[in-house]
Tab-separated table of C-alpha atoms and ligand atoms in Angstrom:
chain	number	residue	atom	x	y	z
D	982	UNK	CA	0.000	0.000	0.000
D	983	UNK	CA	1.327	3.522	-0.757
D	984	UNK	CA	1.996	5.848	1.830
D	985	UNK	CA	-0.994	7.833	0.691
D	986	UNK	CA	-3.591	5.329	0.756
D	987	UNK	CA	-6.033	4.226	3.396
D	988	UNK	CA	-7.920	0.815	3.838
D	989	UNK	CA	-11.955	1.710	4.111
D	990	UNK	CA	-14.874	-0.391	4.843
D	991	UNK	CA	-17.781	-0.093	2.058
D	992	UNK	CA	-20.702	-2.065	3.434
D	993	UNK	CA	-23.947	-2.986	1.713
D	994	UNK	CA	-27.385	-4.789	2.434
D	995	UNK	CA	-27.476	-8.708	0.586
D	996	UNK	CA	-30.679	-9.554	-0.300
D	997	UNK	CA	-29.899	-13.771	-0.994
D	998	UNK	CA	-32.527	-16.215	-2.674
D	999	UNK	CA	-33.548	-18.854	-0.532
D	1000	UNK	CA	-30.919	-21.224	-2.067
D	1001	UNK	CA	-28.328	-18.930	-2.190
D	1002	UNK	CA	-29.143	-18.030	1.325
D	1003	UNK	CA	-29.017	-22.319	2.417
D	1004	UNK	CA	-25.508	-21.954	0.623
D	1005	UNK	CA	-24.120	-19.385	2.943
D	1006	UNK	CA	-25.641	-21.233	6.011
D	1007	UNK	CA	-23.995	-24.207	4.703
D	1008	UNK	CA	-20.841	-22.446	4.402
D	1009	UNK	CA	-20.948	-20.845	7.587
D	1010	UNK	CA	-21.067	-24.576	8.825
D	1011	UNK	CA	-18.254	-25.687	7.276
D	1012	UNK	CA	-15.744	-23.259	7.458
D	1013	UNK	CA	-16.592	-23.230	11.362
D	1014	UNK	CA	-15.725	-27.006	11.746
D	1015	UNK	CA	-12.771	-26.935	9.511
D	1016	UNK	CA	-11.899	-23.647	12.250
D	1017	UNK	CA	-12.526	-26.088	15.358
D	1018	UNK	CA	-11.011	-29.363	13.247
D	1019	UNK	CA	-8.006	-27.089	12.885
D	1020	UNK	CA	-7.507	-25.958	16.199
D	1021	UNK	CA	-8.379	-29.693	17.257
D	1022	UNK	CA	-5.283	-30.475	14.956
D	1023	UNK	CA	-2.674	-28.138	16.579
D	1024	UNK	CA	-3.763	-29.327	20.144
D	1025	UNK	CA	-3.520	-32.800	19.437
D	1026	UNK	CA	-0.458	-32.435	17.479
D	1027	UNK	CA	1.269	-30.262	20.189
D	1028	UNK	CA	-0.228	-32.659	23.050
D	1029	UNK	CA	1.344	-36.269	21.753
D	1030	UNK	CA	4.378	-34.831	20.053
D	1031	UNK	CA	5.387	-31.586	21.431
D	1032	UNK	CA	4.836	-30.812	17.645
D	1033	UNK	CA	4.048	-27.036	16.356
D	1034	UNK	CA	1.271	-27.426	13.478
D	1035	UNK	CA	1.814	-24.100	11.135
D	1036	UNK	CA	-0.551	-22.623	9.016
D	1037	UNK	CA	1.614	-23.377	5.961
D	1038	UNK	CA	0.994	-26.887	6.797
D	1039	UNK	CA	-2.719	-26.925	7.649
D	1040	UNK	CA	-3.478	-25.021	4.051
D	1041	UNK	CA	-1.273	-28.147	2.105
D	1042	UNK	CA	-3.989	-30.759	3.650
D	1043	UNK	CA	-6.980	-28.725	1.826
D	1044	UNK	CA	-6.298	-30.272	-1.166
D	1045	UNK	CA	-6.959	-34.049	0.681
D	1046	UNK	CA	-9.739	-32.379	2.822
D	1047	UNK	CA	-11.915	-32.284	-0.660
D	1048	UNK	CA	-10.836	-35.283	-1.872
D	1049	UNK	CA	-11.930	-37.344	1.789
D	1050	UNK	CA	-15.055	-34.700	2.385
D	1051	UNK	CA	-15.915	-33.543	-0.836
D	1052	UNK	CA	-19.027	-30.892	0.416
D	1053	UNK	CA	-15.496	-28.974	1.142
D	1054	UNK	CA	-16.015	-28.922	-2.736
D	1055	UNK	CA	-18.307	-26.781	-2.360
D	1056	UNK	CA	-17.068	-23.774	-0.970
D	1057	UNK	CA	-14.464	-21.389	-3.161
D	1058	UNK	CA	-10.763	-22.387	-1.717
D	1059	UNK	CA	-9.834	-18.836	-1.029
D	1060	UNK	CA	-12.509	-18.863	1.932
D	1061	UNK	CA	-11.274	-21.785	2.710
D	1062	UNK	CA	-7.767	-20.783	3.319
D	1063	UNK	CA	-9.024	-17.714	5.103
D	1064	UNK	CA	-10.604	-19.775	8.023
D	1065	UNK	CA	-7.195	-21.655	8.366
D	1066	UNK	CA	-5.424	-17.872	8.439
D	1067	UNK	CA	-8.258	-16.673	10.775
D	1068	UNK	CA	-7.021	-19.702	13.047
D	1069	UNK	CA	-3.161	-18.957	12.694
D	1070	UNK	CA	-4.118	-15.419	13.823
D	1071	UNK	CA	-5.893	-16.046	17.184
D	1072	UNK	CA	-2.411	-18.363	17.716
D	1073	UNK	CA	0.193	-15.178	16.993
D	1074	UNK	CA	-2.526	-13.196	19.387
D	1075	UNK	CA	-2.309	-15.479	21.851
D	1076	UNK	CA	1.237	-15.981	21.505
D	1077	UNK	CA	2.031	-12.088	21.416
D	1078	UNK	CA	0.136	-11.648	24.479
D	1079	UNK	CA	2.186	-13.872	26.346
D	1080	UNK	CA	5.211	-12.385	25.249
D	1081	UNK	CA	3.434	-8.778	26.555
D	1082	UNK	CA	2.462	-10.473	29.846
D	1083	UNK	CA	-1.499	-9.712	29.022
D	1084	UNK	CA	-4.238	-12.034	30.457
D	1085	UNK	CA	-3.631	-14.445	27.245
D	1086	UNK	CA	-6.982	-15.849	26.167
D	1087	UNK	CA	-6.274	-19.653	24.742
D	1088	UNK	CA	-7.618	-19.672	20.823
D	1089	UNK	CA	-11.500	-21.447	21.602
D	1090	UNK	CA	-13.380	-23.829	19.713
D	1091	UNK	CA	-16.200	-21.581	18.033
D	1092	UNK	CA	-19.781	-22.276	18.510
D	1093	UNK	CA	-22.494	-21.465	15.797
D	1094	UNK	CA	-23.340	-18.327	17.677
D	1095	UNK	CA	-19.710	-16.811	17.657
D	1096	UNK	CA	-18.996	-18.034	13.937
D	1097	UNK	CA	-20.707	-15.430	11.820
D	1098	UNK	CA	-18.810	-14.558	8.592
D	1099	UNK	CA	-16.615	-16.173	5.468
D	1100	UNK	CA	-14.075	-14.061	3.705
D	1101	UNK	CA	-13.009	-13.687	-0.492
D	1102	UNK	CA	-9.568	-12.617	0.235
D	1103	UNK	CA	-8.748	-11.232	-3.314
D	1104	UNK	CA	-11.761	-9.578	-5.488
D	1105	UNK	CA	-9.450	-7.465	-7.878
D	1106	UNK	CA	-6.848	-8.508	-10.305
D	1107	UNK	CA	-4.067	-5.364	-9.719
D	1108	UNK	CA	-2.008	-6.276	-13.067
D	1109	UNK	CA	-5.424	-6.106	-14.830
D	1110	UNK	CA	-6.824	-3.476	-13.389
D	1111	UNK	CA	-9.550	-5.117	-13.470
D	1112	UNK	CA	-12.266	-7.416	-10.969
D	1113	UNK	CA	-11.889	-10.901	-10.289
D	1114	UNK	CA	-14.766	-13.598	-10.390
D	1115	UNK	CA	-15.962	-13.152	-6.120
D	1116	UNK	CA	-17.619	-9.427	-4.986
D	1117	UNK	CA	-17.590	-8.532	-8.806
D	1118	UNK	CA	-20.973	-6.698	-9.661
D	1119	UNK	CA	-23.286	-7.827	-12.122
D	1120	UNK	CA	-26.428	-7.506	-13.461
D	1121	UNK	CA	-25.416	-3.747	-13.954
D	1122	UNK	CA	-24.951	-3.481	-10.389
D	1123	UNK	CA	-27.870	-5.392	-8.993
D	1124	UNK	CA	-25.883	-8.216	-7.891
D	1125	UNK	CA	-22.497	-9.011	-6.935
D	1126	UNK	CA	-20.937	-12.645	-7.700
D	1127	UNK	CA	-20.023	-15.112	-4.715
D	1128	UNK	CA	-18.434	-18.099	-6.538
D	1129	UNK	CA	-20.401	-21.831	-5.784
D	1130	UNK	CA	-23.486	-19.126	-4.335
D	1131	UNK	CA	-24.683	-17.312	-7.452
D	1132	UNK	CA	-25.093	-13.654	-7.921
D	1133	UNK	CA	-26.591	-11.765	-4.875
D	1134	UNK	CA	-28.768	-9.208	-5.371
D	1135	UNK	CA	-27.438	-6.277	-3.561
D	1136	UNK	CA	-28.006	-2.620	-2.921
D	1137	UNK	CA	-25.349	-0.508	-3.177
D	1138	UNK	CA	-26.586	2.373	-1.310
D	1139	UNK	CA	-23.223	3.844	-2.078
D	1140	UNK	CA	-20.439	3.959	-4.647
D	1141	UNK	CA	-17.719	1.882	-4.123
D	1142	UNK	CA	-14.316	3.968	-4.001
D	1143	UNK	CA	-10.720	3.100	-4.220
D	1144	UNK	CA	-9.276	-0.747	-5.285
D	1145	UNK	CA	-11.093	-3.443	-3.408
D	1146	UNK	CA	-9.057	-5.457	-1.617
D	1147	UNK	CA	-11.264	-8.025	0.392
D	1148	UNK	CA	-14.556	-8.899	0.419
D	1149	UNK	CA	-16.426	-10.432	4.160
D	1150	UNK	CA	-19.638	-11.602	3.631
D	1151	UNK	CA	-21.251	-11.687	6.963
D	1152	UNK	CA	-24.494	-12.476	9.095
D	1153	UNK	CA	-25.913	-10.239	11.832
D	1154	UNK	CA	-28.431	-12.265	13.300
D	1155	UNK	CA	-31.123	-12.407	10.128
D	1156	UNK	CA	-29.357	-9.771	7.903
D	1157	UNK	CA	-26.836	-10.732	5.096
D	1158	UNK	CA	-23.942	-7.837	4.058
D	1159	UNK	CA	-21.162	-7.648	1.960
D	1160	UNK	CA	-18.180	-5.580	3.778
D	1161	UNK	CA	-15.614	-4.807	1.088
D	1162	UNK	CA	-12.193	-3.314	2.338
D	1163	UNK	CA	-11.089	-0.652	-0.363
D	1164	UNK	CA	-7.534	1.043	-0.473
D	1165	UNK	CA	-8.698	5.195	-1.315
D	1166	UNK	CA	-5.958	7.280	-2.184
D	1167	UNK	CA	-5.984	9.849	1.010
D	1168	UNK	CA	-7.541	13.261	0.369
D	1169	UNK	CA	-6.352	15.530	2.823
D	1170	UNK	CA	-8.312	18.633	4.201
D	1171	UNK	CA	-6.982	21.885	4.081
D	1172	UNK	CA	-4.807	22.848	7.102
D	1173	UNK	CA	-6.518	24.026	9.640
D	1174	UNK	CA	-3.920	24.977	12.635
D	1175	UNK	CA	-6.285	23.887	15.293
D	1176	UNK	CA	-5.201	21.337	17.932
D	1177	UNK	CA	-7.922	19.567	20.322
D	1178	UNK	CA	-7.341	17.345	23.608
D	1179	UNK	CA	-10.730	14.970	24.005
D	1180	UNK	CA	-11.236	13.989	27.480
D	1181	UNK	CA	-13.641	10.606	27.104
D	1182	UNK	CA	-16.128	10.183	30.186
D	1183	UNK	CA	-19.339	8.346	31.841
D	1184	UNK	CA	-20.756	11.526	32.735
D	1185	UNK	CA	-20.208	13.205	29.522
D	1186	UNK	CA	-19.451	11.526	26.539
D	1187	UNK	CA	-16.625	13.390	25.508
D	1188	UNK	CA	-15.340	16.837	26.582
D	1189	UNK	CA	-12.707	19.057	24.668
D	1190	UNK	CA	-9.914	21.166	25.454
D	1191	UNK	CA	-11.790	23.680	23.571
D	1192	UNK	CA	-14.680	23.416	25.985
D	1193	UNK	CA	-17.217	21.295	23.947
D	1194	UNK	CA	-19.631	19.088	26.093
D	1195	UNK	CA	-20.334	15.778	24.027
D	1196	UNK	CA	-23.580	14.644	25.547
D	1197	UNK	CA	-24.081	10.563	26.066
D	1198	UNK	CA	-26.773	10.026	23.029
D	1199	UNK	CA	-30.029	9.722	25.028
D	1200	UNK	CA	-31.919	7.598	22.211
D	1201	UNK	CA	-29.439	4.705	23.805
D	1202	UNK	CA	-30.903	4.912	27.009
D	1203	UNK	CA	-34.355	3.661	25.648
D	1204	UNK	CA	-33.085	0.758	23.900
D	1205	UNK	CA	-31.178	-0.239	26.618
D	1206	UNK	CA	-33.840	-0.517	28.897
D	1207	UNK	CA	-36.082	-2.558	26.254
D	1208	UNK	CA	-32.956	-4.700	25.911
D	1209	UNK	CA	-32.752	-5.145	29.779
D	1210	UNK	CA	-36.158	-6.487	30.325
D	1211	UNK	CA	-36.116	-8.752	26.999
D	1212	UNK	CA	-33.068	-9.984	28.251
D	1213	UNK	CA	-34.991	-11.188	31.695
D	1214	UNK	CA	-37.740	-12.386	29.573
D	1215	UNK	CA	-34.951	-14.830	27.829
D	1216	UNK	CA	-33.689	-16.080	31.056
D	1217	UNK	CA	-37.245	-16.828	32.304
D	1218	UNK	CA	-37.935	-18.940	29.442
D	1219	UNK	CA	-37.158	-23.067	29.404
D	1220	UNK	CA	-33.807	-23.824	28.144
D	1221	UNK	CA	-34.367	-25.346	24.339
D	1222	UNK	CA	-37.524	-24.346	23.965
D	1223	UNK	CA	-38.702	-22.449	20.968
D	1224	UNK	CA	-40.311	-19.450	22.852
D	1225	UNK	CA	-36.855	-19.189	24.420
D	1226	UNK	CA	-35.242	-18.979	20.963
D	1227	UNK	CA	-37.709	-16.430	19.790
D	1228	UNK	CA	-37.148	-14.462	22.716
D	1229	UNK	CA	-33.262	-14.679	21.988
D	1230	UNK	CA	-33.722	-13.429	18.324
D	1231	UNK	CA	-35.922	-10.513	19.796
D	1232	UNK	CA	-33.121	-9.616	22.421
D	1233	UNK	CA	-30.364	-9.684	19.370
D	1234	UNK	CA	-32.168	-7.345	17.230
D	1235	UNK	CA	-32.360	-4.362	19.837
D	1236	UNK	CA	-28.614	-5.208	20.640
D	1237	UNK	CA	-28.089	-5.157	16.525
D	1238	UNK	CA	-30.398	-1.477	17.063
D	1239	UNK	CA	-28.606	-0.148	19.599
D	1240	UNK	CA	-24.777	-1.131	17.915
D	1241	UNK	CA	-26.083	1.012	15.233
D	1242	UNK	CA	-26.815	4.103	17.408
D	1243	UNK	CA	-23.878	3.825	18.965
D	1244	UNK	CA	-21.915	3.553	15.776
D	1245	UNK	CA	-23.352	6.438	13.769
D	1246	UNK	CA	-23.255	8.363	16.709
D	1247	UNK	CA	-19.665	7.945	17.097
D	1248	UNK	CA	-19.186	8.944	13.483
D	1249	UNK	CA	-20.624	11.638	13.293
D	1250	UNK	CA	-19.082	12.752	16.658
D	1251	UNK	CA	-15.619	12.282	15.258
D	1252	UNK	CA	-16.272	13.717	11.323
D	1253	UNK	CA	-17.155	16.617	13.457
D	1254	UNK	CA	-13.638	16.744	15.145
D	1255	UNK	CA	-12.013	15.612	12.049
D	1256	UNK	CA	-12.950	18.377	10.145
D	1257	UNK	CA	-12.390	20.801	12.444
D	1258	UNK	CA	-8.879	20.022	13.937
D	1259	UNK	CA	-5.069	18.631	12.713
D	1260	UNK	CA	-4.068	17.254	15.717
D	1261	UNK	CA	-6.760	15.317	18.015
D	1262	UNK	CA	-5.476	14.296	21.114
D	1263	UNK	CA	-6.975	11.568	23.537
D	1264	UNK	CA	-5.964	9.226	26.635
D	1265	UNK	CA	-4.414	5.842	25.488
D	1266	UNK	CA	-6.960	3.583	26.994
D	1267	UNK	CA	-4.557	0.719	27.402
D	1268	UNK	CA	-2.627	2.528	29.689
D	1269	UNK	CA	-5.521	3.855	31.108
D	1270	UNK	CA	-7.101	0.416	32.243
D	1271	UNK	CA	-4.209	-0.152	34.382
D	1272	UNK	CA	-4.553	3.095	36.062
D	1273	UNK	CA	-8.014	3.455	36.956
D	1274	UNK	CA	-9.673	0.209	36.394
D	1275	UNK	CA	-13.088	-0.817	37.240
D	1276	UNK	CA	-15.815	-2.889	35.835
D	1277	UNK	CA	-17.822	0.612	35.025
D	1278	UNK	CA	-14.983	1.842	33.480
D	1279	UNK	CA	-14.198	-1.352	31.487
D	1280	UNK	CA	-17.282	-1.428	30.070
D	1281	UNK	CA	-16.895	2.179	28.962
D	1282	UNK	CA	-13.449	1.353	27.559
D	1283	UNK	CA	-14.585	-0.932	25.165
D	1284	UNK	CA	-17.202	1.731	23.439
D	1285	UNK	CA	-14.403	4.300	23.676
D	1286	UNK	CA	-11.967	1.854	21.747
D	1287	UNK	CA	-14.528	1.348	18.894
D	1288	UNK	CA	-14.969	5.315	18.672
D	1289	UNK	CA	-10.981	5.918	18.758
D	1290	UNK	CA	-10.841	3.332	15.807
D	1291	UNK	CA	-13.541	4.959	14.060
D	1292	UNK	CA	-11.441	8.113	14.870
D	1293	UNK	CA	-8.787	7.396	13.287
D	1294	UNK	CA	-9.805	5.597	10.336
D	1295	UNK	CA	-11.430	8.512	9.305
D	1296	UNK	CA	-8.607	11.214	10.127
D	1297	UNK	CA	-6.174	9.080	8.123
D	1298	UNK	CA	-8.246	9.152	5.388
D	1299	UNK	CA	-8.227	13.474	5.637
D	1300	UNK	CA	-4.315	13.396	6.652
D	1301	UNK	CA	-5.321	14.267	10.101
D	1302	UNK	CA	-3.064	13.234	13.454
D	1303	UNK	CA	-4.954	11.311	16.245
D	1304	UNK	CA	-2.236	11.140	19.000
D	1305	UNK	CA	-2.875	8.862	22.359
D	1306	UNK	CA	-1.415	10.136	25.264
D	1307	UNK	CA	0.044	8.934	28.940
D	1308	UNK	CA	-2.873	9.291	30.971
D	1309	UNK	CA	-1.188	9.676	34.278
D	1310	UNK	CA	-2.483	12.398	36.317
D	1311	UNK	CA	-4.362	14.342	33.384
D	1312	UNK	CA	-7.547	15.225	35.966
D	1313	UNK	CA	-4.793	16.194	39.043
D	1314	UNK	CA	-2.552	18.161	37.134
D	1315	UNK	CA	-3.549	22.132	36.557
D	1316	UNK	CA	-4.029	23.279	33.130
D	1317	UNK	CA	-2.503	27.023	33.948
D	1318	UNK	CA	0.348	26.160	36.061
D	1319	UNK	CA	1.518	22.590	35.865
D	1320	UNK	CA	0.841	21.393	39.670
D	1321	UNK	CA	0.019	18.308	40.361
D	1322	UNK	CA	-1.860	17.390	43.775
D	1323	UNK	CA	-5.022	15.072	44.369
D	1324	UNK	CA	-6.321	18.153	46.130
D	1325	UNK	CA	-6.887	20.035	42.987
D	1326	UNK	CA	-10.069	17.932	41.721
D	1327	UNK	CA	-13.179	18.176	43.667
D	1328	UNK	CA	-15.869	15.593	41.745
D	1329	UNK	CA	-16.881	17.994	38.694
D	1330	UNK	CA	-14.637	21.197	40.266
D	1331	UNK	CA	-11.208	21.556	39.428
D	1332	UNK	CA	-9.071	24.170	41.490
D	1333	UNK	CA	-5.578	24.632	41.768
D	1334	UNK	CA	-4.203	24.594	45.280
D	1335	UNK	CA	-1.002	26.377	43.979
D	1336	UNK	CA	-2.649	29.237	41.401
D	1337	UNK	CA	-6.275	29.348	42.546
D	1338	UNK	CA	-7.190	28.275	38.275
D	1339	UNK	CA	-10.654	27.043	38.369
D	1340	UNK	CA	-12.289	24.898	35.816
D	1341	UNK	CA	-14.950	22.349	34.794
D	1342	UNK	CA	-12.951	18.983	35.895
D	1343	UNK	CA	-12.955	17.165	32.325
D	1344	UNK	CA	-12.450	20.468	30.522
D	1345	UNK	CA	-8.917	21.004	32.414
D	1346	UNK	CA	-8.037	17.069	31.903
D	1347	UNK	CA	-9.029	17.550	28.269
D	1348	UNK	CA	-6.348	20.496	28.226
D	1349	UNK	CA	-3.808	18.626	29.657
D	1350	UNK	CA	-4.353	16.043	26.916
D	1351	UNK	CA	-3.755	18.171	24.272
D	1352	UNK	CA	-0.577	19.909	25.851
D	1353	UNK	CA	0.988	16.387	26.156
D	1354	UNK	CA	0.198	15.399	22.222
D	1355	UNK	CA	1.808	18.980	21.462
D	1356	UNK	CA	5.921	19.102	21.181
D	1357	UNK	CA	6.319	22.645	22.606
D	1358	UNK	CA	3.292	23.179	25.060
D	1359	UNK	CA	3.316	22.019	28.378
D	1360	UNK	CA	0.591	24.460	29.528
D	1361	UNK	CA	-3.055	23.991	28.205
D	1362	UNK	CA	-2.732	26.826	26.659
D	1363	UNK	CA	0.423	26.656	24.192
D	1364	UNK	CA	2.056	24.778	22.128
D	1365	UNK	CA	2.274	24.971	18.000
D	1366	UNK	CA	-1.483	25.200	18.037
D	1367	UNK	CA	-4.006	27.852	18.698
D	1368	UNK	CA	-5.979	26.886	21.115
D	1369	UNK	CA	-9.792	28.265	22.551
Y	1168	ZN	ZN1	-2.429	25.962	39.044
């Protein structure tokens, strides 16, 4: 990839034929027991003879796997190869966690519930120029190919940009969508020369140096509380039982619902910051976990993470910085003068035992963010960038 390029996510509604749509059940199936037969493999192999199965070896077997099972036959090879490089992956996680001293997570056997998607790993001949037989569209558009599927009818609600890369086809819970990756040639925004610190809360859901309040998006709240009581409804139900499973696929959708809010909530919160600012600034949350962890705060980590993601993706794509920051003492330290003391922070009151500086609590940590993401300022108010 050149240096000016950016991987983006195109994603679009699949409308599948009843056939088609038993195919992509079927290969759902498939590709989730060759994932478990793999990992099976590696145990065993590891177990007896102390023996280190590779990925390079698992993918020379496929060609046997057809020939013993030969509904393996059915399903293109490149998805096939995918699972056993989804596999090898969770391995080098687990493996590079170890080295990092994390909590390291053995690679699990997947059931049907946590096996959701099947991958085309190459969709576009580069020496061409041109698409290859999986994710190309057809039927002027209507449809895309899926090779041993048919042509899906899709709606492409949106262009596609950029040279597709990938193509995921995935299930979320009775919805089928293609998720092409696309490298786009970055398109940077004009310069702007302003620098923000975002301070990420539970009160608030963001707050910036600048003195923005990001309210919490209070839609979520409703969903939340249908989810709660469909989710006691569930657990009331017999175990099995078909009103338990409808309940279940009730319970999904609002979680499906309310991962949408969430999302285009957090996109539109960061285009906004994007195309206001060059250098965003925010606490790294890994660090962060260590220094102030609880299970409140956990929880709130993990929808953080998804924004910062989203964050970046999209300021990469404008040649904008996102810089994560030490956390350490970001809501002790004053803004104005530099002091650090527990002292200073009163719940939602910040005052500086040394100057007498008073401020909203989150706005001064969110200034003390940005002065450690800028090379020159070490007050809030410095540095290369003009601040409010
Ligand atoms: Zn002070």
């Amino acid at each position: 990839m050149s240096e000016r390029a950016t991987i983006r996510v195109y994603r679009y509604r699949l409308y599948p034929t009843k056939p088609q749509e038993a195919a992509m059940f079927e290969t759902l199936r498939l590709t989730r027991t060759l994932y478990n037969a793999g990992l099976e493999q590696r145990i065993a192999a590891y177990r007896k003879q102390g023996k280190t199965v590779t990925a390079y070896d698992q993918q020379k077997e496929l060609t046997a796997l057809k020939a013993e099972c030969p509904e393996y036959a059915g399903v293109y090879s490149h998805i096939l190869q995918d699972t056993l490089d989804r596999l090898d992956k969770a391995y080098k996680a687990f493996f590079s966690r170890i080295k990092r001293g994390d909590k390291a997570g053995f690679p699990r056997f997947k059931p049907a519930q946590r096996w959701n998607s099947f991958k085309f790993k190459e969709v576009w001949d580069r020496k061409k120029g041109q698409w290859l037989s999986p994710g190309k569209p057809v039927d002027e558009g209507r449809r895309i190919n899926l090779p041993k599927i048919g042509a899906v009818k899709c709606k492409f609600h949106r262009p596609l940009e950029g040279t597709p890369k990938t193509l995921q086809i995935v299930l979320d819970v009775d919805e089928w969508y293609a998720v092409y990756t696309c490298e786009v040639p970055v398109n940077p925004l004009p310069v702007s020369g302003s620098g923000v610190g975002v301070d990420v809360g539970t009160r608030y859901f963001a707050i910036t140096s600048d003195g923005e309040f990001v309210e919490n998006p209070r839609h979520l709240g409703k969903s939340l509380k249908k989810l709660r009581v469909q989710q006691r409804t569930v657990s009331r139900r017999k175990k099995g039982g078909n009103r338990r499973k409808k309940a279940v696929r009730l319970a999904a959708k609002t979680h499906r619902k309310i991962r949408r809010q969430r999302q285009d909530f957090h996109h539109k919160t960061a285009r906004k910051l994007v195309s206001v600012h060059d250098v965003i600034a925010h606490e790294d949350l890994k660090v962060g976990n260590m220094v102030k962890s609880n299970l409140a705060r956990s929880i709130s980590d993990v929808g953080w993470a998804s924004f910062f993601q989203i964050l970046s993706g999209k300021a990469a794509s404008a040649g904008r910085k996102v810089l994560p920051v030490p956390p350490q003492y970001t809501s002790q330290r004053c803004s104005k003068c530099g002091h650090i003391c527990r002292e200073n922070r009163n719940n939602e009151v910040f005052r500086c035992v040394s100057c007498g500086h008073e401020d909203h609590a989150d706005w001064n940590a969110a200034k003390n963010i940005l002065a450690r993401a800028l090379p020159s300022g070490d007050n809030g108010n410095g540095g290369t960038y003009a601040v409010a």
